[in-house]
Amino acid sequence: MKRLVLLSFFVGFTQLAIGQAAIRRTAIEKPAFDTKSSIDWIDMEIRAQTALNLASANIKLPGGRVRAQELVEGEYLHLIRPVILNIQVDSSHTVADLLSGRELNLADIGRLSRPVSKTPPALSKDMGFMQVSYTVSLKAMSEALLRHSRPSTIRRPLSPVKAPAYTGIIIIATGNLPIHGRNTTSRVQPCIFPKIWDTDMNLIYERSMTDPDKNKNGIVKYVPEEAVFRPTPSGMDEDLEAFIGKNPLRILARGVFGMNPTDLIIDRSDALLILSSDENVNLLRYSRVAFALDPSALNASL
């Protein structure tokens, strides 16, 4: 009887030891990935990179090169989906909010996650990692989220003012600005669909007011402050001038608004210059609007 008990104990102990060893071995052999991503609101791109630690995957070169490439490319969706879901769509919604509210489904997330460019998997200089980089377009995301077929009405003032015809609109919103309804300030946070309000809290601009047939590249352009103050005849850099024209209406933002500080508040007098003529209203319709923000707000790690 004692022998039977001892034998059972020995078998049980051995199985436990083998199981623990397997767990430790799995933990050791589980591939380790070094992932990082960033967002560039100037170029409207998400840039993501993942690198596989070859030693952690027990891969030896040159024989394991193809296996390393397969593993590092297979990590892409695990890397990019949390990034996509966390993108700020407007002042109160992220992509994850749209998914939970059923405005988007998993198939939509898959389409939004598709990279527009990818570098082939390559070894790091020290030969210790297999790495690959991806670029995802926020412009494509903006186009996918513009669901209306006709622009909504832009309210015109009862008492219009005389206004010249401008070629575009630049709103300069650098530094910390007062948050409407709160006794504090904040730097502007970029998003895909920002809104513009006037100081009387009339809504001047939002995505449904745009013509979807003329807004394939997003409803707003973000630029650093330095792009607006250049030693050129127009005072702008060439890319901004090509987008906004030679005679834009320049506006200083008065504050920010929203659950997240993505929306800008402009003076009512500036709003009247936009809303008082058909030519200037069409600048909103055709999204000839640029936001000049602090450079640090336009490039961020995720």
mmCIF file of C-alpha atoms in Angstrom:
data_model
loop_
_atom_site.group_PDB
_atom_site.id
_atom_site.type_symbol
_atom_site.label_atom_id
_atom_site.label_comp_id
_atom_site.label_asym_id
_atom_site.label_seq_id
_atom_site.Cartn_x
_atom_site.Cartn_y
_atom_site.Cartn_z
ATOM 1 C CA MET A 1 0.000 0.000 0.000
ATOM 2 C CA LYS A 2 2.835 2.388 0.928
ATOM 3 C CA ARG A 3 4.538 1.565 -2.363
ATOM 4 C CA LEU A 4 1.348 2.406 -4.246
ATOM 5 C CA VAL A 5 1.033 5.726 -2.441
ATOM 6 C CA LEU A 6 4.672 6.559 -3.065
ATOM 7 C CA LEU A 7 4.347 5.584 -6.711
ATOM 8 C CA SER A 8 1.264 7.789 -7.137
ATOM 9 C CA PHE A 9 3.018 10.684 -5.444
ATOM 10 C CA PHE A 10 6.069 10.245 -7.671
ATOM 11 C CA VAL A 11 3.963 10.147 -10.849
ATOM 12 C CA GLY A 12 2.005 13.220 -9.787
ATOM 13 C CA PHE A 13 5.134 15.132 -8.857
ATOM 14 C CA THR A 14 6.779 14.206 -12.156
ATOM 15 C CA GLN A 15 3.765 15.353 -14.160
ATOM 16 C CA LEU A 16 3.679 18.629 -12.240
ATOM 17 C CA ALA A 17 7.386 19.189 -12.858
ATOM 18 C CA ILE A 18 7.008 18.419 -16.549
ATOM 19 C CA GLY A 19 4.027 20.795 -16.793
ATOM 20 C CA GLN A 20 5.892 23.614 -15.064
ATOM 21 C CA ALA A 21 8.907 23.051 -17.273
ATOM 22 C CA ALA A 22 6.667 23.241 -20.344
ATOM 23 C CA ILE A 23 5.166 26.509 -19.099
ATOM 24 C CA ARG A 24 8.616 27.957 -18.504
ATOM 25 C CA ARG A 25 9.798 26.772 -21.897
ATOM 26 C CA THR A 26 6.736 28.305 -23.605
ATOM 27 C CA ALA A 27 7.329 31.599 -21.815
ATOM 28 C CA ILE A 28 10.968 31.575 -22.862
ATOM 29 C CA GLU A 29 10.238 30.617 -26.454
ATOM 30 C CA LYS A 30 7.325 33.014 -26.962
ATOM 31 C CA PRO A 31 8.506 35.495 -29.606
ATOM 32 C CA ALA A 32 9.126 39.020 -28.327
ATOM 33 C CA PHE A 33 8.099 41.950 -30.509
ATOM 34 C CA ASP A 34 9.273 45.523 -30.176
ATOM 35 C CA THR A 35 6.437 47.654 -31.578
ATOM 36 C CA LYS A 36 6.011 51.389 -31.914
ATOM 37 C CA SER A 37 3.707 53.731 -33.780
ATOM 38 C CA SER A 38 3.233 57.439 -34.313
ATOM 39 C CA ILE A 39 0.746 59.759 -35.974
ATOM 40 C CA ASP A 40 1.623 62.571 -38.370
ATOM 41 C CA TRP A 41 -1.321 64.960 -38.696
ATOM 42 C CA ILE A 42 0.512 67.044 -41.296
ATOM 43 C CA ASP A 43 0.789 64.191 -43.793
ATOM 44 C CA MET A 44 -2.318 62.508 -42.296
ATOM 45 C CA GLU A 45 -0.535 59.211 -41.754
ATOM 46 C CA ILE A 46 -0.084 56.595 -39.068
ATOM 47 C CA ARG A 47 3.392 55.073 -39.103
ATOM 48 C CA ALA A 48 3.904 51.750 -37.385
ATOM 49 C CA GLN A 49 6.906 49.484 -36.972
ATOM 50 C CA THR A 50 7.302 46.064 -35.435
ATOM 51 C CA ALA A 51 10.515 44.136 -34.862
ATOM 52 C CA LEU A 52 10.847 40.457 -33.938
ATOM 53 C CA ASN A 53 13.564 39.484 -31.466
ATOM 54 C CA LEU A 54 15.087 36.470 -33.228
ATOM 55 C CA ALA A 55 16.602 35.005 -30.061
ATOM 56 C CA SER A 56 13.235 35.041 -28.301
ATOM 57 C CA ALA A 57 11.737 33.056 -31.172
ATOM 58 C CA ASN A 58 14.666 30.623 -31.180
ATOM 59 C CA ILE A 59 15.374 31.517 -34.803
ATOM 60 C CA LYS A 60 18.857 31.167 -36.208
ATOM 61 C CA LEU A 61 20.040 32.686 -39.453
ATOM 62 C CA PRO A 62 20.215 32.104 -42.315
ATOM 63 C CA GLY A 63 17.888 29.088 -42.180
ATOM 64 C CA GLY A 64 15.209 30.809 -40.111
ATOM 65 C CA ARG A 65 14.959 33.973 -42.197
ATOM 66 C CA VAL A 66 11.683 33.062 -43.951
ATOM 67 C CA ARG A 67 10.106 31.981 -40.656
ATOM 68 C CA ALA A 68 11.157 35.299 -39.070
ATOM 69 C CA GLN A 69 9.584 37.236 -41.931
ATOM 70 C CA GLU A 70 6.316 35.323 -41.524
ATOM 71 C CA LEU A 71 6.209 35.960 -37.777
ATOM 72 C CA VAL A 72 6.936 39.677 -37.976
ATOM 73 C CA GLU A 73 4.373 40.239 -40.734
ATOM 74 C CA GLY A 74 1.794 38.231 -38.805
ATOM 75 C CA GLU A 75 2.106 40.665 -35.899
ATOM 76 C CA TYR A 76 0.759 43.610 -37.938
ATOM 77 C CA LEU A 77 -2.913 43.379 -36.984
ATOM 78 C CA HIS A 78 -2.046 43.005 -33.280
ATOM 79 C CA LEU A 79 0.005 46.186 -33.631
ATOM 80 C CA ILE A 80 -2.261 48.385 -35.731
ATOM 81 C CA ARG A 81 -5.790 47.621 -34.516
ATOM 82 C CA PRO A 82 -5.395 49.217 -31.042
ATOM 83 C CA VAL A 83 -3.856 52.252 -32.753
ATOM 84 C CA ILE A 84 -6.752 52.552 -35.217
ATOM 85 C CA LEU A 85 -9.349 52.167 -32.471
ATOM 86 C CA ASN A 86 -7.761 54.974 -30.457
ATOM 87 C CA ILE A 87 -7.803 57.576 -33.258
ATOM 88 C CA GLN A 88 -9.831 60.662 -32.355
ATOM 89 C CA VAL A 89 -12.585 61.050 -34.962
ATOM 90 C CA ASP A 90 -14.192 64.179 -33.512
ATOM 91 C CA SER A 91 -14.406 65.917 -30.152
ATOM 92 C CA SER A 92 -16.473 63.160 -28.538
ATOM 93 C CA HIS A 93 -15.727 59.961 -30.469
ATOM 94 C CA THR A 94 -12.813 57.676 -31.167
ATOM 95 C CA VAL A 95 -12.932 54.908 -33.767
ATOM 96 C CA ALA A 96 -13.575 52.507 -30.874
ATOM 97 C CA ASP A 97 -16.651 54.546 -29.904
ATOM 98 C CA LEU A 98 -17.990 54.246 -33.460
ATOM 99 C CA LEU A 99 -17.429 50.501 -33.310
ATOM 100 C CA SER A 100 -19.229 50.094 -29.994
ATOM 101 C CA GLY A 101 -22.052 52.337 -31.261
ATOM 102 C CA ARG A 102 -22.334 50.151 -34.390
ATOM 103 C CA GLU A 103 -21.585 53.020 -36.736
ATOM 104 C CA LEU A 104 -18.648 50.852 -37.800
ATOM 105 C CA ASN A 105 -18.230 47.065 -37.817
ATOM 106 C CA LEU A 106 -15.206 44.775 -37.668
ATOM 107 C CA ALA A 107 -15.028 44.596 -41.454
ATOM 108 C CA ASP A 108 -14.775 48.405 -41.525
ATOM 109 C CA ILE A 109 -11.941 48.285 -38.986
ATOM 110 C CA GLY A 110 -10.172 45.763 -41.194
ATOM 111 C CA ARG A 111 -10.454 48.082 -44.192
ATOM 112 C CA LEU A 112 -9.287 51.094 -42.175
ATOM 113 C CA SER A 113 -6.284 49.068 -40.994
ATOM 114 C CA ARG A 114 -4.975 48.288 -44.467
ATOM 115 C CA PRO A 115 -1.571 49.847 -45.022
ATOM 116 C CA VAL A 116 -1.032 52.072 -48.034
ATOM 117 C CA SER A 117 2.664 51.224 -47.996
ATOM 118 C CA LYS A 118 4.951 48.686 -46.368
ATOM 119 C CA THR A 119 8.680 48.153 -46.251
ATOM 120 C CA PRO A 120 9.828 44.582 -46.937
ATOM 121 C CA PRO A 121 10.904 42.697 -43.785
ATOM 122 C CA ALA A 122 14.582 43.389 -43.152
ATOM 123 C CA LEU A 123 17.199 42.495 -40.578
ATOM 124 C CA SER A 124 18.411 45.106 -38.131
ATOM 125 C CA LYS A 125 22.045 46.179 -38.309
ATOM 126 C CA ASP A 126 22.970 43.981 -35.370
ATOM 127 C CA MET A 127 21.190 40.989 -37.009
ATOM 128 C CA GLY A 128 19.169 40.491 -33.833
ATOM 129 C CA PHE A 129 15.763 41.617 -35.132
ATOM 130 C CA MET A 130 13.575 41.174 -38.184
ATOM 131 C CA GLN A 131 11.669 44.405 -38.676
ATOM 132 C CA VAL A 132 8.984 45.829 -40.954
ATOM 133 C CA SER A 133 7.312 49.254 -41.219
ATOM 134 C CA TYR A 134 3.814 50.233 -42.360
ATOM 135 C CA THR A 135 1.980 53.430 -43.254
ATOM 136 C CA VAL A 136 -1.798 53.815 -42.840
ATOM 137 C CA SER A 137 -3.635 56.740 -44.431
ATOM 138 C CA LEU A 138 -5.831 58.978 -42.294
ATOM 139 C CA LYS A 139 -7.078 60.569 -45.521
ATOM 140 C CA ALA A 140 -8.533 57.225 -46.552
ATOM 141 C CA MET A 141 -10.079 56.933 -43.093
ATOM 142 C CA SER A 142 -11.608 60.396 -43.443
ATOM 143 C CA GLU A 143 -13.098 59.495 -46.818
ATOM 144 C CA ALA A 144 -14.520 56.235 -45.437
ATOM 145 C CA LEU A 145 -16.194 58.077 -42.560
ATOM 146 C CA LEU A 146 -17.830 60.726 -44.729
ATOM 147 C CA ARG A 147 -21.178 58.978 -45.057
ATOM 148 C CA HIS A 148 -23.440 61.824 -46.225
ATOM 149 C CA SER A 149 -24.349 62.219 -49.894
ATOM 150 C CA ARG A 150 -25.330 65.899 -49.820
ATOM 151 C CA PRO A 151 -23.900 68.779 -47.796
ATOM 152 C CA SER A 152 -26.116 70.130 -45.052
ATOM 153 C CA THR A 153 -27.215 73.750 -44.977
ATOM 154 C CA ILE A 154 -24.777 76.394 -43.794
ATOM 155 C CA ARG A 155 -26.715 79.081 -41.939
ATOM 156 C CA ARG A 156 -26.207 82.527 -43.457
ATOM 157 C CA PRO A 157 -26.338 85.713 -41.335
ATOM 158 C CA LEU A 158 -29.478 87.835 -41.330
ATOM 159 C CA SER A 159 -27.289 90.908 -41.615
ATOM 160 C CA PRO A 160 -24.361 90.021 -43.885
ATOM 161 C CA VAL A 161 -21.264 92.161 -43.994
ATOM 162 C CA LYS A 162 -19.206 93.241 -46.962
ATOM 163 C CA ALA A 163 -16.424 90.715 -47.402
ATOM 164 C CA PRO A 164 -13.752 90.210 -50.059
ATOM 165 C CA ALA A 165 -13.560 86.848 -51.804
ATOM 166 C CA TYR A 166 -10.835 84.811 -50.128
ATOM 167 C CA THR A 167 -9.011 81.813 -51.580
ATOM 168 C CA GLY A 168 -8.992 79.842 -48.339
ATOM 169 C CA ILE A 169 -9.174 80.004 -44.552
ATOM 170 C CA ILE A 170 -6.308 79.663 -42.083
ATOM 171 C CA ILE A 171 -7.066 79.475 -38.368
ATOM 172 C CA ILE A 172 -3.995 79.963 -36.194
ATOM 173 C CA ALA A 173 -4.442 78.069 -32.934
ATOM 174 C CA THR A 174 -1.070 77.797 -31.228
ATOM 175 C CA GLY A 175 -0.293 77.678 -27.538
ATOM 176 C CA ASN A 176 -2.845 77.085 -24.802
ATOM 177 C CA LEU A 177 -6.304 78.498 -25.499
ATOM 178 C CA PRO A 178 -9.295 79.001 -23.158
ATOM 179 C CA ILE A 179 -11.674 76.037 -23.037
ATOM 180 C CA HIS A 180 -15.273 77.173 -23.467
ATOM 181 C CA GLY A 181 -17.305 76.553 -20.332
ATOM 182 C CA ARG A 182 -14.308 75.736 -18.153
ATOM 183 C CA ASN A 183 -11.951 77.842 -16.121
ATOM 184 C CA THR A 184 -8.837 76.403 -17.740
ATOM 185 C CA THR A 185 -6.851 76.300 -20.975
ATOM 186 C CA SER A 186 -5.650 73.613 -23.350
ATOM 187 C CA ARG A 187 -3.622 73.072 -26.469
ATOM 188 C CA VAL A 188 -5.661 72.044 -29.523
ATOM 189 C CA GLN A 189 -5.850 68.301 -30.091
ATOM 190 C CA PRO A 190 -6.046 67.261 -33.761
ATOM 191 C CA CYS A 191 -8.793 64.942 -34.954
ATOM 192 C CA ILE A 192 -10.204 63.764 -38.267
ATOM 193 C CA PHE A 193 -13.346 65.915 -38.171
ATOM 194 C CA PRO A 194 -12.840 69.125 -36.183
ATOM 195 C CA LYS A 195 -15.622 71.692 -35.911
ATOM 196 C CA ILE A 196 -15.500 75.484 -35.977
ATOM 197 C CA TRP A 197 -17.723 77.627 -33.716
ATOM 198 C CA ASP A 198 -17.999 81.376 -33.358
ATOM 199 C CA THR A 199 -17.834 83.286 -30.081
ATOM 200 C CA ASP A 200 -21.645 83.260 -29.897
ATOM 201 C CA MET A 201 -21.386 79.437 -30.069
ATOM 202 C CA ASN A 202 -22.977 79.148 -33.487
ATOM 203 C CA LEU A 203 -21.720 76.113 -35.396
ATOM 204 C CA ILE A 204 -19.843 77.403 -38.446
ATOM 205 C CA TYR A 205 -18.247 74.252 -39.856
ATOM 206 C CA GLU A 206 -18.476 70.489 -39.457
ATOM 207 C CA ARG A 207 -18.183 67.456 -41.694
ATOM 208 C CA SER A 208 -21.802 67.267 -42.866
ATOM 209 C CA MET A 209 -21.501 70.769 -44.358
ATOM 210 C CA THR A 210 -18.839 69.654 -46.826
ATOM 211 C CA ASP A 211 -19.430 68.434 -50.355
ATOM 212 C CA PRO A 212 -18.425 64.741 -50.206
ATOM 213 C CA ASP A 213 -17.572 64.679 -53.913
ATOM 214 C CA LYS A 214 -14.938 67.375 -53.403
ATOM 215 C CA ASN A 215 -13.435 66.181 -50.127
ATOM 216 C CA LYS A 216 -11.594 62.956 -50.857
ATOM 217 C CA ASN A 217 -8.566 64.024 -48.808
ATOM 218 C CA GLY A 218 -10.229 65.052 -45.556
ATOM 219 C CA ILE A 219 -12.120 68.090 -44.367
ATOM 220 C CA VAL A 220 -9.191 69.945 -42.846
ATOM 221 C CA LYS A 221 -5.477 70.416 -43.352
ATOM 222 C CA TYR A 222 -3.157 70.685 -40.361
ATOM 223 C CA VAL A 223 0.045 72.683 -40.686
ATOM 224 C CA PRO A 224 2.720 73.823 -38.233
ATOM 225 C CA GLU A 225 2.725 77.486 -37.272
ATOM 226 C CA GLU A 226 5.937 78.082 -39.195
ATOM 227 C CA ALA A 227 4.148 77.235 -42.486
ATOM 228 C CA VAL A 228 2.021 80.388 -42.058
ATOM 229 C CA PHE A 229 4.913 82.772 -41.364
ATOM 230 C CA ARG A 230 7.492 82.312 -44.113
ATOM 231 C CA PRO A 231 9.664 84.888 -45.937
ATOM 232 C CA THR A 232 7.743 84.422 -49.200
ATOM 233 C CA PRO A 233 5.465 86.847 -51.118
ATOM 234 C CA SER A 234 2.387 85.109 -49.717
ATOM 235 C CA GLY A 235 3.902 84.614 -46.256
ATOM 236 C CA MET A 236 3.280 80.850 -46.532
ATOM 237 C CA ASP A 237 5.254 77.813 -47.580
ATOM 238 C CA GLU A 238 4.641 76.444 -51.065
ATOM 239 C CA ASP A 239 2.559 73.416 -50.042
ATOM 240 C CA LEU A 240 0.183 75.508 -47.961
ATOM 241 C CA GLU A 241 -0.144 78.146 -50.668
ATOM 242 C CA ALA A 242 -0.982 75.439 -53.214
ATOM 243 C CA PHE A 243 -3.782 74.240 -50.929
ATOM 244 C CA ILE A 244 -5.128 77.534 -49.593
ATOM 245 C CA GLY A 245 -4.390 80.017 -52.403
ATOM 246 C CA LYS A 246 -2.581 83.335 -52.356
ATOM 247 C CA ASN A 247 -5.217 85.366 -50.517
ATOM 248 C CA PRO A 248 -6.512 83.401 -47.509
ATOM 249 C CA LEU A 249 -8.507 84.780 -44.614
ATOM 250 C CA ARG A 250 -6.207 84.561 -41.575
ATOM 251 C CA ILE A 251 -7.975 84.098 -38.252
ATOM 252 C CA LEU A 252 -6.656 83.856 -34.691
ATOM 253 C CA ALA A 253 -8.572 81.240 -32.700
ATOM 254 C CA ARG A 254 -10.227 82.570 -29.546
ATOM 255 C CA GLY A 255 -10.665 79.283 -27.739
ATOM 256 C CA VAL A 256 -11.333 75.554 -27.949
ATOM 257 C CA PHE A 257 -14.454 73.497 -27.373
ATOM 258 C CA GLY A 258 -15.601 69.891 -27.004
ATOM 259 C CA MET A 259 -15.290 66.881 -24.719
ATOM 260 C CA ASN A 260 -11.785 66.718 -26.144
ATOM 261 C CA PRO A 261 -10.291 70.081 -27.175
ATOM 262 C CA THR A 262 -10.457 69.490 -30.941
ATOM 263 C CA ASP A 263 -12.911 72.218 -31.989
ATOM 264 C CA LEU A 264 -11.906 75.827 -32.538
ATOM 265 C CA ILE A 265 -13.762 78.990 -31.600
ATOM 266 C CA ILE A 266 -13.324 82.047 -33.811
ATOM 267 C CA ASP A 267 -14.545 85.609 -33.346
ATOM 268 C CA ARG A 268 -18.064 86.307 -34.606
ATOM 269 C CA SER A 269 -16.726 89.079 -36.855
ATOM 270 C CA ASP A 270 -14.439 86.585 -38.604
ATOM 271 C CA ALA A 271 -17.328 84.136 -38.960
ATOM 272 C CA LEU A 272 -19.392 86.850 -40.672
ATOM 273 C CA LEU A 273 -16.639 87.388 -43.251
ATOM 274 C CA ILE A 274 -16.939 83.703 -44.154
ATOM 275 C CA LEU A 275 -20.716 83.417 -44.096
ATOM 276 C CA SER A 276 -21.644 86.640 -45.893
ATOM 277 C CA SER A 277 -20.660 85.646 -49.426
ATOM 278 C CA ASP A 278 -21.213 82.606 -51.610
ATOM 279 C CA GLU A 279 -17.545 82.485 -52.553
ATOM 280 C CA ASN A 280 -16.414 82.302 -48.944
ATOM 281 C CA VAL A 281 -19.115 79.817 -47.933
ATOM 282 C CA ASN A 282 -17.836 77.554 -50.698
ATOM 283 C CA LEU A 283 -14.471 77.503 -48.930
ATOM 284 C CA LEU A 284 -16.245 75.509 -46.215
ATOM 285 C CA ARG A 285 -18.100 73.366 -48.733
ATOM 286 C CA TYR A 286 -14.844 72.468 -50.487
ATOM 287 C CA SER A 287 -12.791 72.245 -47.273
ATOM 288 C CA ARG A 288 -10.297 74.962 -48.091
ATOM 289 C CA VAL A 289 -9.567 75.250 -44.380
ATOM 290 C CA ALA A 290 -6.200 74.921 -42.643
ATOM 291 C CA PHE A 291 -5.482 74.774 -38.915
ATOM 292 C CA ALA A 292 -2.044 76.034 -37.844
ATOM 293 C CA LEU A 293 -1.076 74.281 -34.612
ATOM 294 C CA ASP A 294 2.017 73.790 -32.478
ATOM 295 C CA PRO A 295 4.399 71.305 -34.168
ATOM 296 C CA SER A 296 4.418 69.143 -31.029
ATOM 297 C CA ALA A 297 0.655 68.621 -31.393
ATOM 298 C CA LEU A 298 0.997 67.437 -34.974
ATOM 299 C CA ASN A 299 3.436 64.587 -34.431
ATOM 300 C CA ALA A 300 2.949 62.220 -31.521
ATOM 301 C CA SER A 301 3.882 58.710 -30.451
ATOM 302 C CA LEU A 302 0.954 56.386 -29.862
#
